[in-house]
Amino acid sequence: MPHWSLRPLVAGCVWTLLVGVVSTVLPDFVGRLWVCIAAVGLGWGAVLLMSARMPGDERADDAEVPMAHLEAELASCMHAFEAQFQAVETESAQVLGVLAEAVDQLSDGFETIHASVKSLPSLAPAAGHDARACRAALRQALAALDQVLDTEARHGHASQMLSVLSEALSTRTAQANALLGEVNAIAKQSGLLALNASIEAARAGDAGREFGVVAEEVTALSQRTEGFSAQITAVLSAMQSLVGDARAAMDVVNGQNTDGVRAVRAQVDQWLATPEAAVDASGSASSLDAPAAKIVEALQFQDIVAQIVGHVVSRVGGMREALAELGGVAHDAALARDAKAVGAVCQRAERIGQRLRALAVRTANPPVGRGATPGGSIELF
Amino acid sequence: MSKNVLAIDDSASIRQMVNFTLKSAGYSVVDAVDGRDGLARAKSQQFDLVLTDQNMPRMDGLALIRALREIPSYQRTPILMLTTESSDEMKSQGRAAGATGWMVKPFDPLKLIEVVRKVIG
């Protein structure tokens, strides 16, 4: 079935007007009428003949709509990727903040314990008890404390390592963002290509050849898309690897600190059980409970960090799946040679968009509360 | 005889901290790594208090509470949630499921002991 596009109709109208204007200068009315009819008829006939197209041209027009649709879907996907990556960056910053807070609290707690225990030797002689036994017990406590302090130093080192890893995570995320910027540009390019193809098809009337041009462009586009899709996947894989390292580091830190806290607690308990020291130590013992509680509280931040990191891993995993799907779409786009195939590609792109929207909903609520209730609060129903 | 507490959390560090805190206060503590593990332990032994996390693999805290409340011997047993979740919506769900109280991580060990003493003595 022949198609009529807007451009030949406009040309026909312009021709009619032109003939009408020119005919006004002819002196003879009847002659002018016949000349007008003949000129308009010839003009319209030529326009109709030139604009009538072969059936193959339909593919170009049909392809125009899906290609525009594809461009819109890809742009939507890219916006979703941007939002996800921004969230990853925010969560990484949250990891750094939580770690810094944990390290500060640990340092404060250990310093308080250290100061309290060191002040005890001077208390026993003043109270008139056996200073030798008291000092011996305290030496043991101090040795255990030194061990804990050594552990704390290692904790600091491990935390620094984790900070470096988290910063690397942010850097790689920024790199991925840059790559996604390119994706966006290419999505726009695909829209321009579709437009150009439709114009060329209308102008030349040989849509089979023009659609071939479009197909070639789509092939080049998809090859490029596949290339950076693989790049993004590699970046995300590296991100996940880094996060895994971070978690392993936290596990090591956790084991070290728990053992250290237990050791110091056991030694302090033993020291409190020493009859000579018990009376003198009683005042300081209560002052040790609060710092120990502070350490216990600080150690829980590692669990919170692990949950945040787990959330990041979940988000990144979702993006990787979507990117893999995108690679498949690019591949199919490379093979698309008709409107039906392009339409199928569009449907796949739509599914990626749906998957990303589902991911956004699924990961909207991070495991670590952003609610009104602060950490440490207790509510009995 | 000391009161016994079932502490359920998929985080090893949290289990250690809860264990350390409650044992130092004289309670007997049994650990479980997730809701399903906790349910199995609760069925094999009666506990005076259940302390559970919300986000856990296999079975989460709310599902565990619902399952425990169906067991006659646990219908009146105090169950405390200890979780990073702090939204009012989650707390409402916890209350509806049968939780006794809601504690937001990170917990203050002294406050935890205070609450446990208040609930089970």
Coordinates of C-alpha atoms in Angstrom, one line a residue:
Chain A
M1 CA 0.0 0.0 0.0
P2 CA 1.5 3.4 -0.9
H3 CA 2.2 5.9 1.8
W4 CA 1.8 9.7 1.6
S5 CA 4.0 11.8 3.8
L6 CA 3.6 15.5 4.7
R7 CA 6.4 16.8 2.5
P8 CA 4.8 16.0 -1.0
L9 CA 1.5 17.4 0.1
V10 CA 3.2 20.7 1.1
A11 CA 5.1 20.7 -2.2
G12 CA 1.8 20.2 -4.1
C13 CA 0.1 23.1 -2.2
V14 CA 3.1 25.4 -2.8
W15 CA 3.0 24.5 -6.5
T16 CA -0.7 25.3 -6.7
L17 CA -0.2 28.7 -5.1
L18 CA 2.7 29.5 -7.4
V19 CA 0.6 28.6 -10.5
G20 CA -2.2 30.7 -9.2
V21 CA 0.0 33.7 -8.6
V22 CA 1.7 33.4 -12.1
S23 CA -1.6 32.9 -13.9
T24 CA -2.9 36.4 -12.7
V25 CA -0.5 38.0 -15.1
L26 CA -2.0 36.2 -18.1
P27 CA -4.4 38.6 -20.0
D28 CA -6.9 36.0 -21.3
F29 CA -9.3 34.6 -18.6
V30 CA -10.2 31.4 -20.4
G31 CA -6.6 30.8 -21.4
R32 CA -5.6 31.6 -17.9
L33 CA -8.1 29.0 -16.5
W34 CA -6.8 26.2 -18.8
V35 CA -3.2 27.0 -18.1
C36 CA -3.9 26.9 -14.4
I37 CA -5.8 23.5 -14.6
A38 CA -3.0 22.0 -16.7
A39 CA -0.2 23.3 -14.5
V40 CA -1.8 22.3 -11.3
G41 CA -2.7 18.9 -12.7
L42 CA 0.8 18.3 -14.0
G43 CA 2.3 19.5 -10.8
W44 CA 0.2 17.3 -8.5
G45 CA 0.7 14.4 -10.8
A46 CA 4.4 14.7 -10.7
V47 CA 4.3 15.1 -6.9
L48 CA 2.1 12.0 -6.5
L49 CA 4.4 10.0 -8.8
M50 CA 7.5 11.0 -7.0
S51 CA 6.1 10.6 -3.5
A52 CA 4.5 7.2 -4.1
R53 CA 6.8 4.6 -2.4
M54 CA 7.6 1.0 -2.6
P55 CA 6.2 -1.4 0.1
G56 CA 9.8 -1.7 1.6
D57 CA 9.6 2.0 2.6
E58 CA 7.0 1.0 5.3
R59 CA 9.8 -0.4 7.3
A60 CA 11.5 2.9 7.6
D61 CA 8.4 4.7 8.9
D62 CA 7.5 1.7 11.1
A63 CA 11.0 1.7 12.5
E64 CA 10.9 5.4 13.3
V65 CA 8.4 5.0 16.1
P66 CA 10.1 2.0 17.8
M67 CA 13.5 3.7 17.5
A68 CA 12.2 6.8 19.2
H69 CA 10.6 4.5 21.8
L70 CA 13.9 2.7 22.2
E71 CA 15.7 6.0 22.7
A72 CA 13.2 7.0 25.4
E73 CA 13.4 3.6 27.2
L74 CA 17.2 3.7 27.1
A75 CA 17.2 7.3 28.5
S76 CA 14.9 6.1 31.3
C77 CA 17.2 3.2 32.1
M78 CA 20.1 5.6 32.3
H79 CA 18.3 7.8 34.7
A80 CA 17.6 4.8 36.9
F81 CA 21.3 3.8 36.7
E82 CA 22.3 7.3 37.7
A83 CA 20.0 7.2 40.7
Q84 CA 21.3 3.8 41.8
F85 CA 24.9 4.9 41.6
Q86 CA 24.2 8.0 43.5
A87 CA 22.7 5.9 46.2
V88 CA 25.8 3.7 46.2
E89 CA 27.9 6.7 46.7
T90 CA 25.7 7.9 49.6
E91 CA 25.9 4.5 51.3
S92 CA 29.6 4.4 50.9
A93 CA 29.9 7.7 52.6
Q94 CA 27.7 6.3 55.3
V95 CA 30.1 3.4 55.7
L96 CA 33.0 5.8 56.2
G97 CA 31.1 7.9 58.8
V98 CA 30.0 4.9 60.8
L99 CA 33.5 3.5 60.9
A100 CA 35.0 6.8 62.0
E101 CA 32.4 7.0 64.8
A102 CA 33.2 3.5 65.9
V103 CA 36.9 4.1 66.0
D104 CA 36.5 7.3 68.0
Q105 CA 34.3 5.5 70.6
L106 CA 36.7 2.6 70.9
S107 CA 39.6 5.0 71.4
D108 CA 37.7 7.0 74.1
G109 CA 36.7 3.8 75.9
F110 CA 40.2 2.4 76.0
E111 CA 41.7 5.6 77.1
T112 CA 39.3 5.8 80.0
I113 CA 40.1 2.3 81.0
H114 CA 43.8 2.9 80.7
A115 CA 43.6 6.0 82.9
S116 CA 41.3 4.3 85.5
V117 CA 43.6 1.3 85.9
K118 CA 46.7 3.3 86.0
S119 CA 45.3 5.4 88.8
L120 CA 44.6 2.4 91.0
P121 CA 48.2 1.6 92.3
S122 CA 48.3 4.9 94.1
L123 CA 44.9 4.2 95.8
A124 CA 45.9 1.0 97.7
P125 CA 48.8 2.3 99.8
A126 CA 46.8 5.3 100.7
A127 CA 44.0 3.1 102.0
G128 CA 46.5 1.2 104.2
H129 CA 46.2 -2.3 102.5
D130 CA 48.8 -4.7 101.2
A131 CA 50.2 -2.7 98.4
R132 CA 52.3 -5.6 97.1
A133 CA 49.4 -7.9 96.4
C134 CA 47.4 -5.1 94.9
R135 CA 50.2 -4.0 92.6
A136 CA 50.7 -7.6 91.4
A137 CA 47.1 -8.0 90.5
L138 CA 47.1 -4.6 88.8
R139 CA 50.3 -5.5 86.8
Q140 CA 48.3 -8.5 85.4
A141 CA 45.4 -6.2 84.5
L142 CA 47.8 -3.7 82.9
A143 CA 49.4 -6.5 80.8
A144 CA 46.0 -7.5 79.6
L145 CA 45.2 -3.9 78.9
D146 CA 48.4 -3.5 76.9
Q147 CA 47.2 -6.4 74.8
V148 CA 43.9 -4.8 74.3
L149 CA 45.6 -1.5 73.4
D150 CA 47.7 -3.4 70.9
T151 CA 44.5 -4.9 69.5
E152 CA 43.0 -1.4 69.3
A153 CA 46.0 -0.3 67.3
R154 CA 45.5 -3.1 64.9
H155 CA 41.8 -2.2 64.8
G156 CA 42.8 1.3 63.8
H157 CA 45.0 -0.1 61.0
A158 CA 42.2 -2.4 59.8
S159 CA 39.7 0.5 59.9
Q160 CA 42.1 2.7 57.9
M161 CA 42.3 -0.1 55.4
L162 CA 38.6 -0.3 55.2
S163 CA 38.4 3.5 54.7
V164 CA 40.8 3.2 51.8
L165 CA 38.7 0.4 50.3
S166 CA 35.6 2.4 50.7
E167 CA 37.2 5.4 49.0
A168 CA 38.3 3.2 46.2
L169 CA 34.6 2.1 45.9
S170 CA 33.5 5.7 45.6
T171 CA 36.2 6.3 42.9
R172 CA 35.1 3.3 40.9
T173 CA 31.5 4.4 41.2
A174 CA 32.4 7.8 39.8
Q175 CA 34.1 6.0 36.9
A176 CA 31.0 4.0 36.3
N177 CA 29.0 7.2 36.3
A178 CA 31.2 8.6 33.6
L179 CA 30.6 5.5 31.5
L180 CA 26.9 5.8 32.0
G181 CA 27.1 9.4 30.7
E182 CA 28.3 7.9 27.5
V183 CA 25.4 5.5 27.5
N184 CA 23.1 8.5 27.7
A185 CA 24.8 10.2 24.8
I186 CA 24.5 7.1 22.7
A187 CA 20.8 6.7 23.6
K188 CA 20.3 10.2 22.2
Q189 CA 22.3 9.3 19.1
S190 CA 20.0 6.4 18.4
G191 CA 17.1 8.8 18.5
L192 CA 18.8 11.1 16.0
L193 CA 19.6 8.2 13.8
A194 CA 16.0 7.1 13.7
L195 CA 15.0 10.6 12.7
N196 CA 17.6 10.9 10.0
A197 CA 16.6 7.5 8.6
S198 CA 13.0 8.5 8.3
I199 CA 13.9 11.8 6.6
E200 CA 16.2 10.0 4.1
A201 CA 13.6 7.4 3.4
A202 CA 11.0 10.0 2.6
R203 CA 13.4 11.9 0.4
A204 CA 14.9 9.1 -1.6
G205 CA 11.9 6.8 -1.8
D206 CA 14.1 3.7 -1.6
A207 CA 13.5 2.7 2.0
G208 CA 15.1 -0.7 1.7
R209 CA 18.5 0.9 1.2
E210 CA 17.9 3.6 3.8
F211 CA 16.8 1.1 6.4
G212 CA 20.0 -0.8 5.6
V213 CA 21.8 2.4 6.6
V214 CA 19.9 2.5 9.9
A215 CA 20.6 -1.1 10.5
E216 CA 24.3 -0.4 10.0
E217 CA 24.2 2.5 12.4
V218 CA 22.3 0.4 15.0
T219 CA 25.0 -2.3 14.6
A220 CA 27.8 0.2 15.3
L221 CA 25.8 1.5 18.2
S222 CA 25.2 -1.9 19.7
Q223 CA 28.8 -2.8 19.4
R224 CA 29.8 0.3 21.2
T225 CA 27.1 -0.3 23.8
E226 CA 28.3 -3.9 24.3
G227 CA 31.8 -2.6 24.8
F228 CA 31.1 -0.2 27.6
S229 CA 28.5 -2.5 29.1
A230 CA 31.3 -5.0 29.6
Q231 CA 33.4 -2.1 31.1
I232 CA 30.7 -1.2 33.5
T233 CA 30.2 -4.9 34.5
A234 CA 34.0 -5.1 35.2
V235 CA 33.8 -2.0 37.3
L236 CA 30.9 -3.3 39.3
S237 CA 32.6 -6.6 39.7
A238 CA 35.6 -4.8 41.1
M239 CA 33.3 -2.9 43.4
Q240 CA 31.8 -6.1 44.8
S241 CA 35.3 -7.5 45.3
L242 CA 36.2 -4.5 47.3
V243 CA 33.1 -4.7 49.4
G244 CA 34.0 -8.3 50.0
D245 CA 37.4 -7.3 51.2
A246 CA 35.9 -4.7 53.5
R247 CA 33.6 -7.3 55.1
A248 CA 36.5 -9.7 55.6
A249 CA 38.5 -6.9 57.2
M250 CA 35.6 -6.2 59.5
D251 CA 35.4 -9.8 60.5
V252 CA 39.1 -9.8 61.5
V253 CA 38.7 -6.6 63.4
N254 CA 35.6 -8.0 65.2
G255 CA 37.4 -11.1 66.3
Q256 CA 40.4 -9.1 67.6
N257 CA 38.3 -6.7 69.6
T258 CA 35.9 -9.3 71.1
D259 CA 38.9 -11.3 72.3
G260 CA 40.5 -8.2 73.7
V261 CA 37.5 -7.0 75.5
R262 CA 37.0 -10.5 77.0
A263 CA 40.6 -10.6 78.1
V264 CA 40.5 -7.3 79.9
R265 CA 37.2 -8.1 81.5
A266 CA 38.5 -11.4 82.8
Q267 CA 41.6 -9.7 84.2
V268 CA 39.6 -6.9 85.9
D269 CA 37.2 -9.5 87.4
Q270 CA 40.2 -11.4 88.8
W271 CA 41.6 -8.2 90.1
L272 CA 38.3 -7.3 91.8
A273 CA 38.2 -10.7 93.4
T274 CA 41.6 -10.1 95.1
P275 CA 40.7 -9.4 98.7
E276 CA 43.4 -6.8 99.3
A277 CA 42.5 -4.8 96.3
A278 CA 38.8 -5.1 96.4
V279 CA 38.1 -2.3 98.9
D280 CA 40.4 0.1 97.2
A281 CA 39.3 -0.8 93.7
S282 CA 35.6 -0.6 94.4
G283 CA 35.4 3.1 93.5
S284 CA 37.3 2.7 90.2
A285 CA 35.4 -0.5 89.4
S286 CA 32.2 1.2 88.8
S287 CA 34.0 3.8 86.7
L288 CA 35.2 0.9 84.5
D289 CA 31.6 -0.4 83.7
A290 CA 30.6 2.6 81.6
P291 CA 33.7 2.5 79.3
A292 CA 33.3 -1.2 78.9
A293 CA 29.7 -0.7 77.9
K294 CA 30.9 2.0 75.5
I295 CA 33.2 -0.5 73.9
V296 CA 30.4 -3.1 73.6
E297 CA 28.2 -0.4 72.0
A298 CA 31.0 0.6 69.6
L299 CA 31.6 -2.9 68.5
Q300 CA 28.0 -3.2 67.2
F301 CA 28.8 -0.5 64.6
Q302 CA 30.6 -3.2 62.7
D303 CA 27.4 -5.1 62.4
I304 CA 25.7 -2.0 61.1
V305 CA 28.5 -1.4 58.6
A306 CA 28.1 -5.0 57.5
Q307 CA 24.4 -4.5 56.9
I308 CA 25.0 -1.3 54.9
V309 CA 27.6 -3.0 52.9
G310 CA 25.2 -5.9 52.3
H311 CA 22.6 -3.5 51.1
V312 CA 25.2 -2.0 48.7
V313 CA 26.0 -5.5 47.4
S314 CA 22.3 -6.2 46.8
R315 CA 21.9 -2.9 44.9
V316 CA 25.1 -3.5 42.9
G317 CA 23.9 -7.1 42.1
G318 CA 20.6 -5.8 40.8
M319 CA 22.4 -3.3 38.6
R320 CA 24.7 -6.0 37.3
E321 CA 21.8 -8.1 36.2
A322 CA 20.2 -5.1 34.5
L323 CA 23.5 -4.4 32.7
A324 CA 23.8 -8.0 31.5
E325 CA 20.3 -7.6 30.1
L326 CA 21.3 -4.4 28.5
G327 CA 24.2 -6.2 26.8
G328 CA 21.6 -8.7 25.4
V329 CA 19.5 -5.9 24.1
A330 CA 22.5 -4.4 22.4
H331 CA 23.2 -7.7 20.8
D332 CA 19.7 -8.1 19.6
A333 CA 19.7 -4.5 18.2
A334 CA 22.8 -5.4 16.2
L335 CA 20.8 -8.2 14.5
A336 CA 17.6 -6.3 14.0
R337 CA 16.8 -5.9 10.3
D338 CA 13.1 -5.1 10.4
A339 CA 10.5 -3.2 12.4
K340 CA 9.4 -6.4 14.2
A341 CA 12.9 -7.1 15.4
V342 CA 13.3 -3.5 16.6
G343 CA 10.0 -3.7 18.4
A344 CA 11.2 -6.9 20.2
V345 CA 14.3 -5.0 21.3
C346 CA 12.1 -2.2 22.6
Q347 CA 10.1 -4.7 24.7
R348 CA 13.4 -6.0 26.2
A349 CA 14.5 -2.4 26.9
E350 CA 11.1 -1.9 28.6
R351 CA 11.7 -5.0 30.8
I352 CA 15.1 -3.6 31.9
G353 CA 13.3 -0.4 32.9
Q354 CA 10.8 -2.4 34.9
R355 CA 13.6 -4.4 36.5
L356 CA 15.4 -1.2 37.5
R357 CA 12.2 0.4 38.9
A358 CA 11.6 -2.8 41.0
L359 CA 15.2 -2.6 42.2
A360 CA 14.7 1.0 43.3
V361 CA 11.6 0.0 45.2
R362 CA 13.3 -3.1 46.8
T363 CA 16.3 -1.1 48.0
A364 CA 14.4 2.1 48.9
N365 CA 14.5 1.3 52.6
P366 CA 18.1 0.6 53.8
P367 CA 18.5 -1.8 56.7
V368 CA 20.0 0.8 58.9
G369 CA 17.3 3.0 60.2
R370 CA 16.6 6.4 58.8
G371 CA 13.5 6.5 60.9
A372 CA 12.7 8.9 63.7
T373 CA 13.9 6.5 66.4
P374 CA 17.6 6.9 67.3
G375 CA 20.0 4.0 67.9
G376 CA 20.0 2.8 71.5
S377 CA 16.4 3.7 72.1
I378 CA 14.0 1.2 73.7
E379 CA 10.3 1.0 73.6
L380 CA 8.2 -1.4 75.6
F381 CA 4.7 -2.1 74.1
Chain B
M1 CA 18.8 -20.7 89.0
S2 CA 19.5 -18.0 86.5
K3 CA 16.9 -17.0 83.9
N4 CA 17.6 -18.2 80.4
V5 CA 17.6 -16.0 77.3
L6 CA 17.4 -17.0 73.7
A7 CA 19.4 -14.5 71.6
I8 CA 18.8 -14.7 67.8
D9 CA 20.8 -12.7 65.3
D10 CA 22.6 -13.5 62.1
S11 CA 25.5 -11.2 63.0
A12 CA 28.2 -13.1 65.0
S13 CA 29.4 -9.8 66.6
I14 CA 25.9 -8.9 67.9
R15 CA 25.4 -12.4 69.3
Q16 CA 28.8 -12.1 71.1
M17 CA 27.9 -8.7 72.5
V18 CA 24.5 -9.8 73.7
N19 CA 26.0 -12.9 75.2
F20 CA 28.8 -11.0 76.9
T21 CA 26.4 -8.3 78.2
L22 CA 23.7 -10.7 79.6
K23 CA 26.1 -13.3 81.0
S24 CA 27.9 -10.5 82.9
A25 CA 24.5 -9.6 84.4
G26 CA 23.9 -13.2 85.5
Y27 CA 21.7 -14.6 82.8
S28 CA 22.1 -17.8 80.9
V29 CA 22.2 -17.2 77.2
V30 CA 21.7 -19.5 74.2
D31 CA 22.5 -18.2 70.6
A32 CA 20.7 -18.9 67.4
V33 CA 21.8 -17.7 63.9
D34 CA 18.4 -16.9 62.3
G35 CA 14.7 -17.2 62.8
R36 CA 14.4 -20.8 61.8
D37 CA 17.3 -21.8 64.1
G38 CA 15.8 -19.8 66.9
L39 CA 12.4 -21.5 66.4
A40 CA 14.0 -24.9 66.6
R41 CA 15.8 -24.0 69.8
A42 CA 12.7 -22.5 71.3
K43 CA 10.8 -25.8 70.6
S44 CA 13.5 -27.9 72.2
Q45 CA 13.9 -25.8 75.4
Q46 CA 11.6 -23.3 77.2
F47 CA 13.2 -19.8 77.5
D48 CA 12.3 -17.0 79.8
L49 CA 13.0 -14.3 77.2
V50 CA 13.5 -14.2 73.5
L51 CA 15.7 -11.5 72.0
T52 CA 15.6 -11.4 68.2
D53 CA 16.8 -9.4 65.2
Q54 CA 14.5 -8.5 62.4
N55 CA 16.5 -8.8 59.1
M56 CA 17.8 -12.4 59.0
P57 CA 18.0 -15.0 56.3
R58 CA 15.6 -18.0 56.1
M59 CA 13.2 -16.5 58.7
D60 CA 13.0 -12.9 59.8
G61 CA 12.1 -11.6 63.3
L62 CA 8.4 -10.9 62.6
A63 CA 7.8 -14.4 61.1
L64 CA 9.6 -15.9 64.1
I65 CA 7.4 -14.0 66.6
R66 CA 4.3 -15.1 64.8
A67 CA 5.5 -18.7 64.9
L68 CA 6.4 -18.5 68.5
R69 CA 3.0 -17.0 69.5
E70 CA 1.3 -20.0 68.0
I71 CA 3.2 -22.2 70.5
P72 CA 1.1 -22.3 73.7
S73 CA 4.1 -22.1 76.1
Y74 CA 5.4 -19.0 74.3
Q75 CA 2.1 -17.1 74.2
R76 CA 3.1 -15.0 77.3
T77 CA 6.9 -15.2 77.0
P78 CA 8.5 -11.8 76.5
I79 CA 9.9 -11.3 73.1
L80 CA 12.1 -8.2 72.5
M81 CA 13.2 -7.1 69.0
L82 CA 16.8 -5.9 68.7
T83 CA 17.2 -4.4 65.3
T84 CA 18.5 -1.6 63.2
E85 CA 15.0 -1.1 61.8
S86 CA 13.5 2.0 63.4
S87 CA 10.5 3.1 61.3
D88 CA 7.1 3.4 63.0
E89 CA 5.7 1.1 60.4
M90 CA 8.0 -1.7 61.3
K91 CA 7.4 -1.1 65.0
S92 CA 3.6 -1.3 64.4
Q93 CA 4.1 -4.6 62.6
G94 CA 6.2 -5.9 65.5
R95 CA 3.5 -4.9 68.0
A96 CA 0.9 -6.6 65.9
A97 CA 2.9 -9.8 65.6
G98 CA 3.2 -10.0 69.4
A99 CA 6.5 -8.3 70.3
T100 CA 6.9 -7.1 73.8
G101 CA 9.3 -4.3 73.0
W102 CA 11.5 -2.7 70.4
M103 CA 15.2 -1.9 70.8
V104 CA 17.2 -0.1 68.1
K105 CA 20.8 -1.0 67.5
P106 CA 23.4 -0.2 68.5
F107 CA 22.2 -1.1 72.0
D108 CA 23.5 0.3 75.2
P109 CA 24.5 -2.8 77.3
L110 CA 23.5 -1.1 80.6
K111 CA 20.1 -0.2 79.2
L112 CA 19.7 -3.7 77.8
I113 CA 20.4 -5.2 81.2
E114 CA 17.9 -2.7 82.7
V115 CA 15.2 -3.7 80.3
V116 CA 15.8 -7.4 80.6
R117 CA 15.6 -7.1 84.4
K118 CA 12.4 -5.1 84.1
V119 CA 10.8 -7.7 81.8
I120 CA 11.9 -11.0 83.4
G121 CA 13.5 -9.9 86.7

